[in-house]
Short mmCIF file of C-alpha atoms and ligand atoms in Angstrom, two decimals:
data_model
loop_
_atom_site.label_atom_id
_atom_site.label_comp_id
_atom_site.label_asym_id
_atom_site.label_seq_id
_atom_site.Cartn_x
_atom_site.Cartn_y
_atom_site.Cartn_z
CA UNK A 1 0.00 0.00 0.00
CA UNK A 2 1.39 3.56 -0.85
CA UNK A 3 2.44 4.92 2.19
CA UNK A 4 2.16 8.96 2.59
CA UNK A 5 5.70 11.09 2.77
CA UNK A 6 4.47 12.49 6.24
CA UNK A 7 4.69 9.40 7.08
CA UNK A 8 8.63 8.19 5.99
CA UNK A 9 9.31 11.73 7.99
CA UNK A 10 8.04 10.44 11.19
CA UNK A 11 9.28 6.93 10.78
CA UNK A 12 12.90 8.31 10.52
CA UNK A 13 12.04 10.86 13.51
CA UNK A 14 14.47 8.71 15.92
CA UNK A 15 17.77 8.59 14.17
CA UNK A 16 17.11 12.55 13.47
CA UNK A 17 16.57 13.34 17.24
CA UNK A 18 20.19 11.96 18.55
CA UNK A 19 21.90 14.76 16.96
CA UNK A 20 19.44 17.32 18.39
CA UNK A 21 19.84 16.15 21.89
CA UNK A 22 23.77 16.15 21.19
CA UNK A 23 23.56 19.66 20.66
CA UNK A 24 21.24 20.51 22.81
CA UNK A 25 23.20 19.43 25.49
CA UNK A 26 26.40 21.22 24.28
CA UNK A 27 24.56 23.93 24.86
CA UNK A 28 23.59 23.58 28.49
CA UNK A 29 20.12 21.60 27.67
CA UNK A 30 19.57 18.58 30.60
CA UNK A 31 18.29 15.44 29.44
CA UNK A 32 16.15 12.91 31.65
CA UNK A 33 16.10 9.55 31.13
CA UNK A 34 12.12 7.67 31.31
CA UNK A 35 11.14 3.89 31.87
CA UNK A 36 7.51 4.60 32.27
CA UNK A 37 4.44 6.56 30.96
CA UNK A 38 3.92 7.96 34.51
CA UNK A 39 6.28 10.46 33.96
CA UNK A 40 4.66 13.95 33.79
CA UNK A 41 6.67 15.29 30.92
CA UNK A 42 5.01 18.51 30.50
CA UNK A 43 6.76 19.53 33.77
CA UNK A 44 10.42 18.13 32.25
CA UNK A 45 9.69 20.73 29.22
CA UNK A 46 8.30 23.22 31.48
CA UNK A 47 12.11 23.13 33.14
CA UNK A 48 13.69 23.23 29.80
CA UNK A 49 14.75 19.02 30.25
CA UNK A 50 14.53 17.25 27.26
CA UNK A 51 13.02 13.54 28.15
CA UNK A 52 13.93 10.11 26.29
CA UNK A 53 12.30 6.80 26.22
CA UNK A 54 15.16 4.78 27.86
CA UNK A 55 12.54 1.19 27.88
CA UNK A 56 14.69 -1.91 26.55
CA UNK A 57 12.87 -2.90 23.64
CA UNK A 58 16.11 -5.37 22.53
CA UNK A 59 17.47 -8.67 23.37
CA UNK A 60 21.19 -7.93 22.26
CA UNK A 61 22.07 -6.41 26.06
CA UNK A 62 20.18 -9.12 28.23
CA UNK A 63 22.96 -11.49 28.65
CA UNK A 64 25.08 -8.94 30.37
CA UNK A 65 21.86 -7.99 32.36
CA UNK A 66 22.08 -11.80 33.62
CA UNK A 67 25.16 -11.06 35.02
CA UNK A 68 23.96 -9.04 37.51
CA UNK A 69 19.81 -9.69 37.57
CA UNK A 70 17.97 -13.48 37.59
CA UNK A 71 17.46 -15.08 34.58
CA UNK A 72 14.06 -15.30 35.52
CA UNK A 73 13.16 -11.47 35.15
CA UNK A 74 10.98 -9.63 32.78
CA UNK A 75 12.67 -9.31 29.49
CA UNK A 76 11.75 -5.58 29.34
CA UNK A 77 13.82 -4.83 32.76
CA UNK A 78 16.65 -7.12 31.62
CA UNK A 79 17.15 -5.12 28.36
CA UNK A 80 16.56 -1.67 30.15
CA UNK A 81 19.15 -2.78 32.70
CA UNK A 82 21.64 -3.95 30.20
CA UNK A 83 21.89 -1.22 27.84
CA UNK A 84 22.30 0.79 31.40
CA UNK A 85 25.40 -1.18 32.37
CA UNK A 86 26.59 -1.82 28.69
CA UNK A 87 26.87 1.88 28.04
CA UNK A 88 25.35 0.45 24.32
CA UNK A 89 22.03 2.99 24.48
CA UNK A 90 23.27 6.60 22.98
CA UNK A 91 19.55 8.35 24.73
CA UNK A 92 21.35 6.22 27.78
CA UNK A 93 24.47 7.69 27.94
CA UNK A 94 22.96 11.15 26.85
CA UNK A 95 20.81 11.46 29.94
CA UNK A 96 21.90 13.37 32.78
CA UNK A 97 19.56 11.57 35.06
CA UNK A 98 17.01 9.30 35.37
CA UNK A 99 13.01 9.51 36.45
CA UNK A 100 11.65 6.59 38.32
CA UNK A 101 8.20 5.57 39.00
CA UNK A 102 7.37 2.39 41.48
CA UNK A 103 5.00 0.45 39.62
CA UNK A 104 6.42 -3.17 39.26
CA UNK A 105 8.90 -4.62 41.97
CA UNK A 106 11.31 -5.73 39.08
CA UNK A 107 11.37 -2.22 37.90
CA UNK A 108 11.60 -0.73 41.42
CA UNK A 109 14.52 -2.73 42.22
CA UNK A 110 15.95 -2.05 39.00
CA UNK A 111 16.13 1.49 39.71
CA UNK A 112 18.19 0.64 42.81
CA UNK A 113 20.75 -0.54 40.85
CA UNK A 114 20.58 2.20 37.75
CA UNK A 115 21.26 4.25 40.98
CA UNK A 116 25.21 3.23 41.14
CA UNK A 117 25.47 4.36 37.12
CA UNK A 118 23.26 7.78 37.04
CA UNK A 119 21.63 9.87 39.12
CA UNK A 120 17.83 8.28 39.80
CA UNK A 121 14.85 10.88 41.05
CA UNK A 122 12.45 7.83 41.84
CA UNK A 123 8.34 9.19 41.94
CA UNK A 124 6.63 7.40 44.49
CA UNK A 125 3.24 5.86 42.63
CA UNK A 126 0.12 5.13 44.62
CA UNK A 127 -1.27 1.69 43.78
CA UNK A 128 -4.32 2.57 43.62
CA UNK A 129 -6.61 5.14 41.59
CA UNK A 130 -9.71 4.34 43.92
CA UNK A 131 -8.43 5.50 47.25
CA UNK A 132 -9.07 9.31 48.30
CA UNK A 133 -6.09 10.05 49.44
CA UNK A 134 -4.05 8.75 46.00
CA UNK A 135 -4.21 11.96 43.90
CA UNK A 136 -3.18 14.03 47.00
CA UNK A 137 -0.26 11.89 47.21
CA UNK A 138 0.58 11.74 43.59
CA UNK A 139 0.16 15.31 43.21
CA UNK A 140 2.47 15.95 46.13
CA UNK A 141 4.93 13.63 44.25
CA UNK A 142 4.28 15.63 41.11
CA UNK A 143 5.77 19.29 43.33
CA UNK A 144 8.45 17.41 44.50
CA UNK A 145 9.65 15.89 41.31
CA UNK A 146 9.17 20.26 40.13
CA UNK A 147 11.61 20.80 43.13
CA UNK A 148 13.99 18.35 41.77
CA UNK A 149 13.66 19.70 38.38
CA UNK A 150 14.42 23.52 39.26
CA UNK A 151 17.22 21.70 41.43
CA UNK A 152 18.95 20.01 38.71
CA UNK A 153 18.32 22.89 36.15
CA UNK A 154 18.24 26.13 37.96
CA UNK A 155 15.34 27.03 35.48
CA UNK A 156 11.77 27.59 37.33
CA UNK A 157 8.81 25.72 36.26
CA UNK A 158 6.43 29.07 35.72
CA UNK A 159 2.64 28.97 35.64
CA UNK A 160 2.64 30.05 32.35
CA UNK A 161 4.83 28.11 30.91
CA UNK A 162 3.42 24.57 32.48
CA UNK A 163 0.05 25.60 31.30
CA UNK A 164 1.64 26.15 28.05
CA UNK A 165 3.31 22.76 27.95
CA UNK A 166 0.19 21.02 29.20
CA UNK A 167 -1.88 22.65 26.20
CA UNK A 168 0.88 21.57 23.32
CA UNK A 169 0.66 17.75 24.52
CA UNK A 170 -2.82 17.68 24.28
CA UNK A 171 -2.32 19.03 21.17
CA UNK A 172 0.05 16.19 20.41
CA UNK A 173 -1.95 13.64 22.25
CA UNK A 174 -5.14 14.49 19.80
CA UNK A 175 -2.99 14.24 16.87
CA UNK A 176 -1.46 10.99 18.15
CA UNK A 177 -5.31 9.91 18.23
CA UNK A 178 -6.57 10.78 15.21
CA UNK A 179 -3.65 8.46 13.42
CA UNK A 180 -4.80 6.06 15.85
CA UNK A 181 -8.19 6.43 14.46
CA UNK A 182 -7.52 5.58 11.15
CA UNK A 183 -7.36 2.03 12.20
CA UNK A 184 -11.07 2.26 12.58
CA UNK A 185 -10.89 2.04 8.19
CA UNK A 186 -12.15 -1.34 6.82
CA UNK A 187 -8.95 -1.62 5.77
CA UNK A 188 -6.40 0.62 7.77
CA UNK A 189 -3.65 2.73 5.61
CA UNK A 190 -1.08 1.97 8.15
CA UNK A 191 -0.05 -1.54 9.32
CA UNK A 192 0.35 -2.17 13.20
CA UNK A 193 3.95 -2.05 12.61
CA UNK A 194 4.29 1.41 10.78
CA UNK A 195 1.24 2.51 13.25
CA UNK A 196 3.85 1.30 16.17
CA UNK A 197 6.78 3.06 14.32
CA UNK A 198 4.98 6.12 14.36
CA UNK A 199 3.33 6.45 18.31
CA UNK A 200 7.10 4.73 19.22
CA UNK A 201 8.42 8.58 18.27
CA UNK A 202 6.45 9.96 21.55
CA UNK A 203 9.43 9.01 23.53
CA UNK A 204 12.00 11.26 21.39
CA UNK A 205 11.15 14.24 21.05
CA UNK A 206 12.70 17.62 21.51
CA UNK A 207 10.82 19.92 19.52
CA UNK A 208 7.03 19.29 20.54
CA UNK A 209 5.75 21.90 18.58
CA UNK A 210 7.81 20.75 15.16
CA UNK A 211 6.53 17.13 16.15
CA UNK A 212 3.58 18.30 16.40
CA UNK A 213 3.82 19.97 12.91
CA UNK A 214 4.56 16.23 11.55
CA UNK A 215 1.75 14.52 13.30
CA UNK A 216 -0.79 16.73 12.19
CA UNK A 217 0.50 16.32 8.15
CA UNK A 218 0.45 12.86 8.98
CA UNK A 219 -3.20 12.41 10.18
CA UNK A 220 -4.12 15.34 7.36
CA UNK A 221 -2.37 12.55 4.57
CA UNK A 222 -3.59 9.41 6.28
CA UNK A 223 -7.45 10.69 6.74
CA UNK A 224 -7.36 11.87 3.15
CA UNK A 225 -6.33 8.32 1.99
CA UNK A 226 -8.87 6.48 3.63
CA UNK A 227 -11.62 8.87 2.21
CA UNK A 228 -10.25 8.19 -1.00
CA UNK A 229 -9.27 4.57 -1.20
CA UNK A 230 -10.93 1.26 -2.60
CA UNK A 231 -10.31 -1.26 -1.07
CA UNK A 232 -8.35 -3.79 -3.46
CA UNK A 233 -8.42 -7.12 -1.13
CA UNK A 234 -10.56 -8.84 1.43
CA UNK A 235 -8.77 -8.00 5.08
CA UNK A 236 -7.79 -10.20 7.68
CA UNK A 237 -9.58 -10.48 11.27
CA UNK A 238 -9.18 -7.05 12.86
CA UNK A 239 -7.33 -7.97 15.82
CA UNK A 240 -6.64 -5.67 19.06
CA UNK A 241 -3.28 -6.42 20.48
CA UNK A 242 -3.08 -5.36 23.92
CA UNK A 243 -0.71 -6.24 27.06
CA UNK A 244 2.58 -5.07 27.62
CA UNK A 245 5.05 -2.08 26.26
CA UNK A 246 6.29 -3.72 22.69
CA UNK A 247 8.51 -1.73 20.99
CA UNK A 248 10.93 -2.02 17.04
CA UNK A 249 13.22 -4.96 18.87
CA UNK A 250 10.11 -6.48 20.87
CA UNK A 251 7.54 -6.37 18.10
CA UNK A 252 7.89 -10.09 17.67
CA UNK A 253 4.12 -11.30 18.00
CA UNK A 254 2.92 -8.48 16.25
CA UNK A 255 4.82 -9.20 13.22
CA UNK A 256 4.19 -13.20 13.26
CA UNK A 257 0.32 -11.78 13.53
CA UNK A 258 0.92 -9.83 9.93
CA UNK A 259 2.67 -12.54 8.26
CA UNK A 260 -0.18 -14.15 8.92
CA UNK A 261 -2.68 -12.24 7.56
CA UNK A 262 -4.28 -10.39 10.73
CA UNK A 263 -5.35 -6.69 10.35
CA UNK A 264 -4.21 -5.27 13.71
CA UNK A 265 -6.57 -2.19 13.95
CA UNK A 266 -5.28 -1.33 17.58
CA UNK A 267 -2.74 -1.71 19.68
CA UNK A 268 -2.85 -0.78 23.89
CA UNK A 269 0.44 -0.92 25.60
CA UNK A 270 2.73 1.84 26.61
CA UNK A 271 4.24 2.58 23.24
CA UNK A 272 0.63 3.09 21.62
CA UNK A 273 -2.55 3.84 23.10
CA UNK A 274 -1.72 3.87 26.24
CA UNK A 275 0.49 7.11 26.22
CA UNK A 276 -1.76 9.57 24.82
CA UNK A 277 -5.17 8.15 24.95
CA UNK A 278 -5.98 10.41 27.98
CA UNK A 279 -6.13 14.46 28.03
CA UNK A 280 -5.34 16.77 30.76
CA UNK A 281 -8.05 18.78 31.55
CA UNK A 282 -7.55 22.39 30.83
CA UNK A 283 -10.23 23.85 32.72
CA UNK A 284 -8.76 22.76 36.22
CA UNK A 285 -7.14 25.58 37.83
CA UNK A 286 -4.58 23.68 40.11
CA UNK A 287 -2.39 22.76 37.15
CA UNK A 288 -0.14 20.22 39.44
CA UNK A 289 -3.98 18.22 40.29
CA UNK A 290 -4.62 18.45 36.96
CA UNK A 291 -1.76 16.77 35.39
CA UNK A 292 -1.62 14.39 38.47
CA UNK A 293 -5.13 13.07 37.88
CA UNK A 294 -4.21 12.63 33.99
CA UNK A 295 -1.25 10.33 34.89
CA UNK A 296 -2.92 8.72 37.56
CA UNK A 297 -5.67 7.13 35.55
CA UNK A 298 -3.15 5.30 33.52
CA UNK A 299 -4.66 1.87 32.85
CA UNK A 300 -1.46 0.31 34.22
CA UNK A 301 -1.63 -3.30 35.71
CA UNK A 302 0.62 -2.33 38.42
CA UNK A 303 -2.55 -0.56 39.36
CA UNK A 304 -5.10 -2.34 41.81
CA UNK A 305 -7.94 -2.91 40.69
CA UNK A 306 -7.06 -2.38 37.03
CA UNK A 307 -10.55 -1.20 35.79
CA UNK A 308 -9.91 1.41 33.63
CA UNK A 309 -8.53 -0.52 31.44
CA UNK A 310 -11.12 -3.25 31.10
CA UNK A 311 -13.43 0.15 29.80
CA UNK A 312 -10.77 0.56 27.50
CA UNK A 313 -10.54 -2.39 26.38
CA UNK A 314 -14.82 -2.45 25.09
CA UNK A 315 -14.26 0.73 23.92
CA UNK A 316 -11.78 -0.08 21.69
CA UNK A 317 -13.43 -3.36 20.70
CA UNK A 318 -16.67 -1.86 19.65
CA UNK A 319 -14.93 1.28 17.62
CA UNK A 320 -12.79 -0.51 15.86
CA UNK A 321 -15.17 -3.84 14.77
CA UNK A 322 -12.66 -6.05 16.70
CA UNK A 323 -13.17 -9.77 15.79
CA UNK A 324 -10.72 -10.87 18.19
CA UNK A 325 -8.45 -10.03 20.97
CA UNK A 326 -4.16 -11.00 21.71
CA UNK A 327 -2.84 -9.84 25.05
CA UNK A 328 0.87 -10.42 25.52
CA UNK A 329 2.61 -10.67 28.66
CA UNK A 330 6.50 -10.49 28.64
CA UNK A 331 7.87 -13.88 30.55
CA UNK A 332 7.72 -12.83 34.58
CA UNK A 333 5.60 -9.98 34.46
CA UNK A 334 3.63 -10.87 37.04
CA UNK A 335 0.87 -8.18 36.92
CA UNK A 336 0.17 -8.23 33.46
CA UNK A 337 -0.15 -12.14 33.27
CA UNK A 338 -2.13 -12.23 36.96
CA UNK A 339 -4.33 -9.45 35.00
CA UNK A 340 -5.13 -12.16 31.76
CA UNK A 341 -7.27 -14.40 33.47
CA UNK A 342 -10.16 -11.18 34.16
CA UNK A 343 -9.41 -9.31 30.96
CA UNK A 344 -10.08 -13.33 29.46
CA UNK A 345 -13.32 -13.20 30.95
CA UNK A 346 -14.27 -9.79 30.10
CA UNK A 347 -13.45 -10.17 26.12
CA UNK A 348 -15.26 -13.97 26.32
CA UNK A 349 -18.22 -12.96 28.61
CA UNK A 350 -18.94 -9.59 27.82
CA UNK A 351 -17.83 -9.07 24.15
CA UNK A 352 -18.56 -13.23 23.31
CA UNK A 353 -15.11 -12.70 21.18
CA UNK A 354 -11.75 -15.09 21.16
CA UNK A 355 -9.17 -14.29 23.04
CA UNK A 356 -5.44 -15.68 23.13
CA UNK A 357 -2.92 -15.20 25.27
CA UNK A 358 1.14 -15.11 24.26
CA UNK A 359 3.92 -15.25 27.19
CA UNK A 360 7.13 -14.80 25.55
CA UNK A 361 10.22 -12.84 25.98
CA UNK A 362 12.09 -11.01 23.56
CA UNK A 363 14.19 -13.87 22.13
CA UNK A 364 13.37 -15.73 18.75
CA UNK A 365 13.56 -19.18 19.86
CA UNK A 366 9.67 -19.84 20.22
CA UNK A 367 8.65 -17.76 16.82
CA UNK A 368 8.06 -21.02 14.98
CA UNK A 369 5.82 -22.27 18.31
CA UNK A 370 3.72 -18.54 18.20
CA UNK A 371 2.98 -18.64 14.34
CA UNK A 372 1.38 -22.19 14.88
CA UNK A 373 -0.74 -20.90 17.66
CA UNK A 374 -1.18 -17.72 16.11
CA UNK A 375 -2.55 -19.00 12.43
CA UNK A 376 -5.13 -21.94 14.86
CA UNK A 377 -6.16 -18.75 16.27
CA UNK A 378 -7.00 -16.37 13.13
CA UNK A 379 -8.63 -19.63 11.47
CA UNK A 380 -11.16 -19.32 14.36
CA UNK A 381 -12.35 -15.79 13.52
S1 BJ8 B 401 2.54 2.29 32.71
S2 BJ8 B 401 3.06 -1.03 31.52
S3 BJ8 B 401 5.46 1.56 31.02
S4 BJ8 B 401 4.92 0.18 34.31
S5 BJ8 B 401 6.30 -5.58 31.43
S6 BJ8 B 401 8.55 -3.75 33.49
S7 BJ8 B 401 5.04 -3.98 34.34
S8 BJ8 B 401 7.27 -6.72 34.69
S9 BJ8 B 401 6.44 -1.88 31.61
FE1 BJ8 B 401 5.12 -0.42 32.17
FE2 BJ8 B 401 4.73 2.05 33.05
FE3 BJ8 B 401 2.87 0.17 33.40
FE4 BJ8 B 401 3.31 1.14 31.01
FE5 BJ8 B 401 7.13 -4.52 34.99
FE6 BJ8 B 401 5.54 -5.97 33.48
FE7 BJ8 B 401 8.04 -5.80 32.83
FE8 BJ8 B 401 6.45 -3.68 32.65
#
């Protein structure tokens, strides 16, 4: 399928950013290092810090990881960990710190060790959206990571210029969506492997306003295709793939599910959905509860009980025709694979639609084993 120039730009966005960051920090410009969508970056802009996607998406830097972590570990902390002690990440080695958030132990305890290699401002994460007394906590942890900011840059985080940061990501976050969207077509002008190049570029950004520019061409081109197109072939089952973070080194399943001739209409995980599917309201005036309640209702599993994203999950099903559901869990993620079992019943019971779940981990060993399970599964739908 042709593929839109807006879209090439944005593909490529990662390789162009490493430069940018290069010279922004030769000229002063602080850099923070993220694991996690929890991480309010409208208040990193808002203190002139540039923030990079640091998740391990790769299996080349988990053996050295094994050296120091259990074999037995999520591959997604391995890999984060090993590119950490590898010194084989450039965004690693260009950040200046680190931001923290404790949502799974492995991840916790992972930051306890990133500790001995780079400075680590860890955000203390309530977890639990239900209880009264989580966003006051969260949105105390939100001022103190401001403190630490300021502290680190010896810019101030104005009023004016948060708000101003908090209006350009929604901006970003509605662009993001409307791309998204476009998976809704009968046939979708993106696969779920150029839509996952595109919402992977979230994570490198240092101009928001010239990514912006670039995600707003590229839903302008994208929309305009699917008004105009034919559709020239019969598409496969419109599958939502859902679970966690996957990522160009991790994408794995979601390839095996294109080679075999599934339409993946949406994805929710981390890299996707999950990072810009919620807005900050605007018309709050305590900008700090604001942003706090935003990040909070991130339909994380390391979040008890995980409703939200059970909502999500039949909202997505019913806008985008879904005829069938994968959730993958990386290998030892305990809260994401306890979490299968309800979201199982919710997609079987509530939506009367197949469901399959994948545990893997980032090596290549069991592709042969997926596909199998993966074509017995499309043939169902
Ligand atoms: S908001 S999904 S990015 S914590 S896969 S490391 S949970 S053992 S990545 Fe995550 Fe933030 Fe949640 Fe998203 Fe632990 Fe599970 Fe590994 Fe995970």
């Amino acid at each position: 399928m042709h593929k839109p120039k807006s879209f090439d730009t944005l593909a490529t966005y990662k390789s162009r950013s490493l430069p940018l960051i290069d010279e922004a920090k030769e000229h002063g410009t602080k850099i923070g290092g993220l694991f996690c969508v929890y991480a309010p970056t409208e208040l990193m802009y808002a203190a002139g810090v540039i923030p990079v996607g640091l998740c391990g998406k790769n299996q080349d830097p988990i053996p050295a990881a094994e050296r120091n972590l259990p074999a037995n570990l999520c591959p997604l902390i391995k890999s984060s960990y090993g590119y950490g002690i590898t010194h084989s990440c450039p965004f690693f080695a260009a950040s200046d710190f680190i931001v923290g958030e404790t949502t799974c132990d492995g991840k916790k305890k992972m930051y306890e060790l990133l500790a001995r290699i780079k400075p680590v401002h860890l955000m203390h994460l309530p977890y639990t959206q239900h209880a009264a007394s989580s966003l006051d906590f969260w949105t105390g942890e939100l001022h103190r990571f401001a403190t630490f900011l300021e502290q680190e840059t010896g810019n101030k985080i104005t009023p004016h210029k948060l708000r101003q940061e908090i209006q350009l990501h929604n901006q970003v976050r509605k662009q993001l969506l409307r791309i998204t969207a476009t998976g809704k077509a009968p046939v979708p002008p993106l696969s779920g492997l150029d839509m996952l190049s595109v919402t992977e570029t979230k994570s490198f950004v240092v101009d928001m306003q010239d990514y912006l520019t670039l995600l707003t061409a590229l839903a302008d081109d994208l929309e305009a295709l699917v008004a105009s197109r034919q559709p020239d072939s019969k598409p496969g089952p419109r599958i939502l793939y859902t679970g966690c973070p996957t990522g160009k080194g991790s994408e794995k399943v979601l390839k095996i599910l294109e080679e075999c001739g599934a339409t993946v209409a949406v994805q929710e995980h981390c890299s996707s959905l999950k990072d810009f599917n919620l807005l900050v309201d605007q018309d709050e005036p305590d900008l700090y509860r604001t942003l706090a309640k935003r990040y909070l209702d991130t339909p994380c599993s390391c979040m008890t009980p995980n409703t939200g994203r059970l909502d999500l999950i039949s909202e997505l099903i019913n806008d985008y025709s879904i005829d069938g559901v994968v959730d993958l869990t990386w290998q030892c993620c305990h809260t994401y694979n306890v979490e299968s079992f309800s979201l199982r019943e919710h997609v079987e019971q509530k939506h009367q639609l197949p469901f399959l779940h994948i545990e893997t981990d980032y090596a290549q060993s069991d592709t042969e084993q997926l596909r199998t399970r993966i074509e017995a599964f499309l043939e169902m739908l």
